[in-house]
Coordinates of C-alpha atoms and ligand atoms in Angstrom, one line a residue:
M1 CA 28.6 26.4 -2.5
A2 CA 28.9 25.6 -6.0
A3 CA 25.8 24.3 -8.3
T4 CA 26.3 22.4 -11.3
S5 CA 23.3 21.2 -13.2
A6 CA 23.6 18.0 -15.1
T7 CA 21.5 17.3 -18.1
T8 CA 18.0 16.5 -17.2
L9 CA 17.1 13.2 -19.2
S10 CA 13.7 12.2 -20.1
I11 CA 12.5 9.3 -18.0
G12 CA 9.1 9.1 -19.4
S13 CA 9.4 6.3 -21.4
T14 CA 8.9 4.3 -18.3
A15 CA 5.1 4.3 -19.6
C16 CA 6.3 2.1 -22.0
V17 CA 7.1 -0.8 -19.7
G18 CA 4.3 0.2 -17.3
S19 CA 1.5 0.0 -19.7
K20 CA 2.8 -3.4 -21.0
A21 CA 2.7 -4.7 -17.5
N22 CA -0.8 -3.4 -17.2
S23 CA -2.0 -4.6 -20.5
T24 CA -0.4 -6.7 -23.1
F25 CA 1.8 -8.6 -21.0
N26 CA -0.6 -9.2 -18.2
S27 CA 0.3 -12.8 -18.0
K28 CA 3.5 -14.2 -17.5
T29 CA 6.1 -13.5 -20.0
S30 CA 9.3 -15.2 -18.9
G31 CA 12.2 -14.7 -21.1
L32 CA 10.8 -11.4 -22.3
R33 CA 13.6 -8.9 -22.5
F34 CA 13.8 -5.2 -22.6
N35 CA 16.5 -3.8 -25.0
S36 CA 15.4 0.0 -25.1
P37 CA 17.8 2.2 -22.8
N38 CA 14.8 4.4 -22.1
C39 CA 12.6 1.8 -20.6
L40 CA 15.6 0.3 -18.7
R41 CA 16.6 3.7 -17.1
S42 CA 13.2 3.7 -15.2
F43 CA 13.3 1.3 -11.8
S44 CA 9.7 1.3 -11.3
G45 CA 9.4 0.3 -15.1
L46 CA 11.6 -2.4 -14.5
K47 CA 9.8 -3.3 -11.2
A48 CA 6.8 -3.6 -13.3
A49 CA 8.1 -5.6 -15.9
S50 CA 9.8 -7.9 -13.6
S51 CA 7.0 -8.3 -11.2
I52 CA 5.1 -9.8 -14.3
G53 CA 7.8 -12.5 -14.6
C54 CA 9.8 -10.8 -17.3
E55 CA 13.6 -10.9 -17.4
V56 CA 15.3 -8.0 -17.4
D57 CA 18.7 -8.2 -18.6
S58 CA 21.1 -5.7 -18.3
S59 CA 23.6 -6.9 -21.1
F60 CA 21.3 -5.8 -23.7
V61 CA 21.9 -2.2 -22.8
G62 CA 25.4 -2.0 -24.0
K63 CA 26.7 1.2 -22.9
E64 CA 23.6 2.2 -20.5
S65 CA 25.6 1.3 -17.5
C66 CA 23.1 2.9 -15.4
A67 CA 21.0 -0.4 -16.2
A68 CA 23.7 -2.5 -15.5
I69 CA 24.5 -1.4 -12.0
R70 CA 20.7 -1.1 -11.2
H71 CA 20.1 -4.6 -12.4
S72 CA 20.9 -6.3 -9.0
F73 CA 18.3 -3.8 -7.4
V74 CA 15.9 -4.8 -9.7
S75 CA 16.4 -8.4 -9.0
R76 CA 15.6 -7.7 -5.5
A77 CA 12.7 -5.8 -6.3
R78 CA 11.5 -8.6 -8.6
K79 CA 11.9 -10.8 -5.6
Q80 CA 10.0 -8.9 -3.3
S81 CA 7.2 -7.8 -5.5
Q82 CA 5.0 -11.0 -6.2
R83 CA 1.9 -8.8 -7.0
S84 CA 1.2 -6.5 -9.8
Y85 CA 2.9 -3.0 -9.1
N86 CA 1.0 0.0 -9.7
Y87 CA 2.7 3.0 -10.0
V88 CA 4.6 3.3 -13.2
Q89 CA 6.3 6.8 -13.4
P90 CA 8.9 7.2 -11.3
Q91 CA 9.5 11.4 -10.3
A92 CA 13.0 12.5 -10.0
S93 CA 11.9 14.3 -6.9
Y94 CA 13.8 13.4 -4.1
K95 CA 16.8 15.0 -2.3
V96 CA 19.7 13.0 -1.0
A97 CA 22.9 14.2 1.1
I98 CA 26.1 12.4 1.4
L99 CA 28.3 13.7 4.3
G100 CA 31.8 12.4 3.9
A101 CA 31.1 12.3 0.3
A102 CA 34.9 12.7 -0.9
G103 CA 35.9 9.7 0.9
G104 CA 36.4 5.8 0.0
I105 CA 32.9 5.0 0.3
G106 CA 31.5 8.6 -0.3
Q107 CA 32.7 8.8 -3.9
P108 CA 31.4 5.3 -5.7
L109 CA 28.1 5.8 -3.5
A110 CA 27.7 9.3 -4.7
L111 CA 28.2 7.7 -8.2
L112 CA 25.7 5.0 -7.7
V113 CA 22.9 7.6 -6.3
K114 CA 23.5 9.9 -9.1
M115 CA 22.5 7.1 -11.4
S116 CA 18.8 6.9 -9.2
P117 CA 16.1 8.1 -11.4
L118 CA 14.3 9.0 -8.1
V119 CA 16.8 11.4 -7.2
S120 CA 16.4 15.2 -8.4
A121 CA 19.1 16.8 -5.9
L122 CA 22.4 15.2 -4.7
N123 CA 24.3 17.3 -2.2
L124 CA 27.7 16.3 -1.6
Y125 CA 29.5 17.2 1.9
D126 CA 33.0 16.9 3.0
V127 CA 35.5 18.9 5.1
A128 CA 37.9 19.0 1.8
N129 CA 38.6 17.6 -1.8
V130 CA 34.4 17.6 -2.5
K131 CA 34.3 20.4 -5.2
G132 CA 36.3 18.0 -7.9
V133 CA 33.9 15.2 -6.9
A134 CA 31.0 17.0 -7.9
T135 CA 32.0 18.6 -10.8
D136 CA 32.9 15.3 -11.8
L137 CA 29.7 13.4 -11.3
S138 CA 27.7 16.6 -12.5
H139 CA 28.6 15.6 -16.1
C140 CA 27.0 12.1 -15.9
N141 CA 23.6 12.5 -18.1
T142 CA 21.2 11.6 -15.2
P143 CA 18.5 13.6 -13.8
S144 CA 19.9 14.9 -10.6
Q145 CA 21.6 18.1 -10.1
V146 CA 24.9 17.7 -7.9
S147 CA 26.0 20.2 -5.5
D148 CA 29.2 20.5 -3.5
F149 CA 29.7 21.8 0.1
T150 CA 32.7 22.1 2.1
G151 CA 33.3 23.0 5.6
D152 CA 31.1 23.6 8.7
E153 CA 29.8 26.9 7.3
E154 CA 28.1 25.2 4.0
L155 CA 26.6 22.2 6.0
A156 CA 23.2 23.8 6.8
N157 CA 22.7 24.5 3.1
C158 CA 23.7 21.0 2.3
L159 CA 21.0 19.6 4.7
K160 CA 18.2 21.9 3.7
D161 CA 15.0 20.1 2.6
V162 CA 17.0 16.7 2.1
N163 CA 14.9 13.6 2.3
V164 CA 17.7 11.0 2.9
V165 CA 20.8 11.9 4.6
V166 CA 23.7 9.1 4.2
I167 CA 26.6 9.4 6.6
P168 CA 30.0 7.7 5.9
A169 CA 32.0 10.4 7.2
G170 CA 34.8 9.2 9.5
V171 CA 38.0 7.1 9.7
P172 CA 38.2 3.5 8.5
R173 CA 39.9 0.5 10.3
K174 CA 43.5 -0.3 9.6
P175 CA 45.0 -3.9 10.3
G176 CA 44.8 -5.1 13.9
M177 CA 42.2 -2.4 15.0
T178 CA 38.5 -3.3 16.0
R179 CA 35.7 -1.1 14.8
D180 CA 35.6 0.1 18.3
D181 CA 39.1 1.4 18.0
L182 CA 37.4 4.2 15.5
F183 CA 35.1 5.2 18.4
N184 CA 37.2 8.3 19.6
I185 CA 37.4 10.0 16.4
N186 CA 34.2 8.8 14.7
A187 CA 32.0 9.5 18.0
S188 CA 32.8 13.3 17.7
I189 CA 32.1 13.3 14.1
V190 CA 28.8 11.9 14.0
K191 CA 27.4 13.7 17.0
N192 CA 28.4 16.9 15.1
L193 CA 26.9 16.2 11.9
I194 CA 23.8 14.9 13.6
G195 CA 23.4 18.0 15.3
A196 CA 23.4 19.5 12.2
V197 CA 20.9 17.2 10.5
A198 CA 18.6 17.9 13.5
D199 CA 18.9 21.5 13.0
N200 CA 18.2 21.4 9.1
C201 CA 16.3 18.3 8.2
P202 CA 15.0 16.8 11.2
D203 CA 12.4 14.9 9.0
A204 CA 14.7 13.0 7.1
F205 CA 15.5 9.3 6.9
I206 CA 19.4 9.1 8.4
H207 CA 21.5 6.4 7.3
I208 CA 24.6 5.9 9.4
I209 CA 27.5 4.1 7.9
S210 CA 30.5 5.5 10.1
N211 CA 31.9 2.7 12.6
P212 CA 31.5 1.5 15.1
V213 CA 27.9 1.7 13.8
N214 CA 26.8 -0.3 17.4
S215 CA 27.5 3.0 19.2
T216 CA 27.3 5.7 16.5
V217 CA 23.5 5.2 16.0
P218 CA 22.9 5.1 19.8
I219 CA 24.9 8.6 19.8
A220 CA 22.7 9.8 16.7
A221 CA 19.3 9.0 18.8
E222 CA 20.7 10.9 21.8
V223 CA 21.7 13.8 19.9
L224 CA 18.4 14.0 18.1
K225 CA 16.7 13.3 21.4
Q226 CA 18.5 16.5 23.2
K227 CA 17.4 18.5 20.0
G228 CA 13.8 17.3 20.6
V229 CA 13.4 15.9 17.0
Y230 CA 14.2 12.0 17.6
D231 CA 11.9 9.9 15.4
P232 CA 13.3 6.4 15.7
K233 CA 11.5 5.4 12.8
K234 CA 14.0 7.5 10.5
L235 CA 17.3 6.5 12.2
F236 CA 19.1 3.5 10.6
G237 CA 22.6 2.0 10.9
V238 CA 23.6 0.5 7.8
T239 CA 24.0 -2.8 7.8
T240 CA 23.1 -3.8 4.4
L241 CA 26.6 -4.8 3.6
D242 CA 26.3 -8.1 5.7
V243 CA 23.4 -9.4 3.9
V244 CA 25.1 -8.8 0.6
R245 CA 28.3 -10.8 1.9
A246 CA 26.0 -13.1 3.3
N247 CA 24.0 -13.9 0.2
T248 CA 26.9 -13.7 -1.8
F249 CA 29.2 -16.5 0.3
V250 CA 25.8 -18.8 0.6
A251 CA 25.2 -18.6 -3.2
Q252 CA 28.9 -19.6 -3.8
K253 CA 28.7 -22.1 -1.1
K254 CA 25.7 -23.8 -2.0
N255 CA 26.0 -23.2 -5.7
L256 CA 22.7 -21.2 -6.2
R257 CA 21.8 -18.2 -8.4
L258 CA 22.9 -15.2 -6.5
I259 CA 19.7 -13.2 -7.0
D260 CA 17.6 -16.0 -5.6
V261 CA 19.4 -15.8 -2.2
D262 CA 18.4 -13.8 0.5
V263 CA 19.8 -14.2 4.1
P264 CA 18.5 -11.9 7.0
V265 CA 21.4 -10.8 9.1
V266 CA 20.4 -9.4 12.7
G267 CA 22.2 -8.2 16.0
G268 CA 24.7 -5.6 15.4
H269 CA 27.6 -4.5 12.7
A270 CA 30.5 -5.7 14.6
G271 CA 32.3 -9.2 15.1
I272 CA 30.0 -11.8 16.9
T273 CA 27.3 -9.2 17.0
I274 CA 26.8 -9.8 13.3
M275 CA 24.4 -12.6 13.2
P276 CA 23.5 -14.3 10.2
L277 CA 20.1 -16.4 10.3
L278 CA 21.4 -19.2 7.9
S279 CA 18.4 -21.1 9.2
K280 CA 16.0 -18.5 7.4
T281 CA 18.0 -18.3 4.3
K282 CA 15.4 -18.1 1.1
P283 CA 15.1 -20.1 -0.9
S284 CA 15.1 -23.0 1.8
V285 CA 18.4 -24.7 1.9
T286 CA 20.0 -27.2 4.4
F287 CA 23.6 -26.4 5.6
T288 CA 25.8 -28.9 7.7
D289 CA 26.8 -28.0 11.0
E290 CA 30.3 -27.2 9.6
E291 CA 28.9 -25.1 6.9
V292 CA 27.1 -23.2 9.4
Q293 CA 29.9 -22.7 11.5
E294 CA 32.3 -21.6 8.2
L295 CA 29.7 -19.4 6.8
T296 CA 28.9 -17.4 10.0
V297 CA 32.7 -16.9 10.8
R298 CA 33.3 -15.8 7.5
I299 CA 30.5 -13.1 7.2
Q300 CA 31.4 -11.9 10.7
N301 CA 35.0 -11.4 9.7
A302 CA 34.3 -10.1 6.0
G303 CA 35.2 -6.5 7.1
T304 CA 38.5 -7.6 8.5
E305 CA 39.1 -9.8 5.3
V306 CA 39.1 -6.6 3.3
V307 CA 40.9 -4.5 6.0
E308 CA 43.7 -6.9 5.6
A309 CA 43.6 -7.2 2.0
K310 CA 44.0 -3.7 1.8
A311 CA 46.8 -3.7 4.0
G312 CA 46.4 -0.3 5.6
A313 CA 44.8 1.5 2.7
G314 CA 41.3 1.2 4.4
S315 CA 38.4 -0.9 4.6
A316 CA 35.7 -1.8 2.3
T317 CA 34.8 0.9 0.5
L318 CA 33.2 -0.2 -3.0
S319 CA 31.0 -3.3 -1.7
M320 CA 30.0 -0.9 0.9
A321 CA 29.1 1.9 -1.6
Y322 CA 27.1 -1.0 -3.5
A323 CA 25.5 -1.7 -0.4
A324 CA 24.7 1.7 1.0
A325 CA 23.1 2.7 -2.4
R326 CA 20.7 -0.5 -2.2
F327 CA 19.7 1.0 1.0
V328 CA 19.2 4.4 -0.5
E329 CA 17.1 3.1 -3.3
S330 CA 14.9 1.1 -1.0
S331 CA 14.4 4.0 1.2
L332 CA 13.3 6.0 -1.8
R333 CA 11.2 3.3 -3.1
A334 CA 9.7 3.6 0.3
L335 CA 9.1 7.3 0.4
D336 CA 7.8 7.2 -3.2
G337 CA 5.1 4.9 -2.2
D338 CA 6.2 1.1 -2.6
S339 CA 4.7 -1.1 0.2
D340 CA 6.9 -3.7 -0.6
V341 CA 10.2 -2.6 0.6
Y342 CA 12.3 -5.0 3.0
E343 CA 16.1 -4.6 4.4
C344 CA 17.8 -5.5 7.5
S345 CA 18.9 -2.6 9.3
Y346 CA 20.2 -1.4 13.0
V347 CA 17.4 0.4 14.3
Q348 CA 15.6 1.3 17.6
S349 CA 14.3 -1.9 18.5
D350 CA 11.9 -4.1 21.2
V351 CA 12.6 -7.7 19.8
T352 CA 14.9 -8.2 22.6
E353 CA 15.9 -6.3 25.9
L354 CA 18.5 -4.2 23.9
P355 CA 17.3 -0.9 22.8
F356 CA 18.9 -1.3 19.5
F357 CA 19.1 -4.5 17.2
A358 CA 19.2 -5.0 13.6
S359 CA 16.3 -6.8 12.3
R360 CA 14.5 -7.2 9.1
I361 CA 12.2 -4.1 8.8
K362 CA 9.5 -3.1 6.3
L363 CA 10.2 0.3 5.1
G364 CA 7.4 2.7 4.5
R365 CA 7.0 6.4 3.6
N366 CA 7.4 7.6 7.3
G367 CA 10.6 5.0 7.5
V368 CA 10.0 1.7 9.8
E369 CA 6.8 0.3 9.6
A370 CA 7.5 -3.1 11.0
V371 CA 10.2 -4.6 12.5
I372 CA 9.9 -8.4 11.4
K373 CA 10.1 -10.0 14.9
S374 CA 9.2 -13.5 13.7
D375 CA 12.7 -13.7 12.5
L376 CA 14.0 -14.5 16.0
E377 CA 11.4 -17.4 16.3
G378 CA 12.3 -21.0 15.7
L379 CA 16.2 -20.4 15.7
T380 CA 18.5 -23.2 15.7
E381 CA 20.5 -24.1 18.9
Y382 CA 23.4 -22.6 17.2
E383 CA 21.8 -19.3 16.4
Q384 CA 20.2 -19.2 19.8
K385 CA 23.4 -19.6 21.4
A386 CA 24.8 -16.8 19.1
L387 CA 22.0 -14.3 19.9
E388 CA 22.7 -14.7 23.6
A389 CA 26.3 -14.5 23.0
L390 CA 26.3 -11.2 21.3
K391 CA 24.3 -9.1 23.8
P392 CA 26.7 -8.2 26.3
E393 CA 29.1 -6.8 23.6
L394 CA 26.1 -5.1 21.8
K395 CA 24.6 -3.8 25.1
A396 CA 28.3 -2.3 26.2
S397 CA 28.6 -0.6 22.6
I398 CA 24.9 0.9 23.0
E399 CA 25.9 2.4 26.4
K400 CA 29.1 3.5 25.5
G401 CA 27.4 5.5 22.6
I402 CA 24.7 7.1 24.9
N403 CA 27.0 7.9 27.6
F404 CA 29.4 9.7 25.3
V405 CA 26.5 12.3 24.4
H406 CA 25.4 12.5 28.1
K407 CA 28.9 13.7 29.3
Q408 CA 28.9 16.3 26.2
P409 CA 25.3 17.3 25.7
V410 CA 24.6 19.2 22.5
A411 CA 22.8 22.5 22.5
A412 CA 19.3 22.1 22.4
Ligands
NAD1 N1 28.8 0.1 8.3 C1 29.3 -0.4 7.3 O1 28.9 -1.7 6.9 C2 30.8 0.4 7.0 C3 31.5 -0.4 6.0 C4 32.6 0.0 5.3 C5 32.9 1.2 6.0 N2 32.3 1.8 7.2 C6 32.8 2.9 8.1 O2 32.6 4.2 7.1 C7 33.4 5.1 7.6 C8 34.2 5.6 6.3 O3 34.9 5.2 5.4 P1 35.8 5.1 4.1 O4 36.4 4.2 3.7 O5 35.0 6.2 3.3 O6 36.8 6.5 4.8 P2 37.7 7.4 4.2 O7 38.7 8.1 5.1 O8 38.2 7.2 2.9 O9 36.3 8.4 4.2 C9 35.8 9.3 5.0 C10 35.5 10.7 4.6 O10 35.1 11.4 5.6 C11 35.3 12.8 5.6 N3 35.3 13.2 6.9 C12 35.8 13.2 8.2 N4 35.5 14.0 8.9 C13 34.3 14.8 8.4 C14 33.6 15.3 8.9 N5 33.6 16.2 10.2 N6 32.4 16.1 7.9 C15 32.4 15.4 6.9 N7 33.5 14.5 6.4 C16 34.4 14.0 7.3 C17 37.0 12.7 5.1 O11 37.2 13.7 4.5 C18 36.6 11.5 4.0 O12 36.5 11.8 2.9 C19 34.6 4.7 8.4 O13 34.0 4.7 9.7 C20 34.3 3.1 8.4 O14 34.5 2.4 9.3 C21 31.0 1.3 7.4
LMR2 O1 35.3 -3.7 8.8 C1 35.4 -2.4 8.7 O2 35.9 -1.9 9.4 C2 34.4 -1.8 7.9 C3 33.0 -2.4 7.7 O3 32.3 -2.0 9.1 C4 33.1 -3.7 7.3 O4 32.3 -4.5 7.7 O5 33.6 -3.7 6.0

């Protein structure tokens, strides 16, 4: 293992935005723009500014790409937080590990996480090629210390005291494959990695990206149960990309501002199990039956759209890294005490008869604080049929994952 220390930046200037939020600018000051890079480096400061109605324009920060990329996360925070937001001093105090960090998703995800002011340590693990990625990243002048870990013997050290573990390890699809075709390889990878997570950081939030998510999350749950450390509130299948895509496609179709659009996507993460609830789109918008059909199919096939466009060179990596970074940032905000964090995720659930189901969830310090059941109330006939239609496939994928671990139990 090689630990490479990045320059630690001051983020104390958060207070400049925070104090304005609490005093001088305590009324709506729409149109105010922040052009101080130090202010913009602070997510919480931006959130405080945003929550009082200030426009935060990343174009004002020139070379501060950190702010530019975080801009859309901030826009979401602004949408979520209508009340005044009390904490103003983010501490770079959380440890994040990425397993599969040298891969197509892992590398851009590591870059985006490196930009978070909440992260103090970023541990990058892969079976090969991770040292160069970590050394490269460590030159970015953001707070976290980047460390690299290669191979089984370094995995335990990578996971020690980690708060959030993100797992994009595994093979991606090629044209003509389903996500389930990845099961034979990725099931074992996830099973082994989760065994190490259970042994070394059982309290961490676990974000599973590796496909087929509909099965790899139940696999992870079974391993954690066999290890005696399963906390269903802290195990997440990352379905954020489905929401990101739904928001993008709906905004384009209905000519809406991207930052305003929020479409819950429920069910699972494969084909017809991906179920956008277009009737619950915010802001409220009406769709013709043809638009519903077209948008639903596009959102469900968006992964395949990318796989085909990449023509054998893998599946979504950049948009996935963006989506995963958003979910990491949301988890860190929740861990840091923000009480207004909502995301969609595939989690243990009782909103349907299925043991796992993607829903909108409220995140808190201890993980899932609430599953928003009301999203499944008042569905349109189209959505109700889609919900019933997805259940057999999702059920089979869940059972496949559970059976896989039962046939090859892990050592306690
Ligand atoms: N949840 C989603 O929305 C979503 C979106 C896109 C891709 N994915 C999935 O994410 C996975 C990764 O995709 P990618 O494009 O980054 O693939 P990739 O092949 O580019 O990268 C995968 C990385 O995992 C590493 N790896 C393999 N076995 C490992 C192990 N045992 N321990 C640690 N690392 C290991 C590889 O060395 C590689 O660096 C795929 O399964 C893909 O289907 C999921
Ligand atoms: O489609 C894939 O195989 C990758 C991922 O699940 C996606 O939705 O892009």
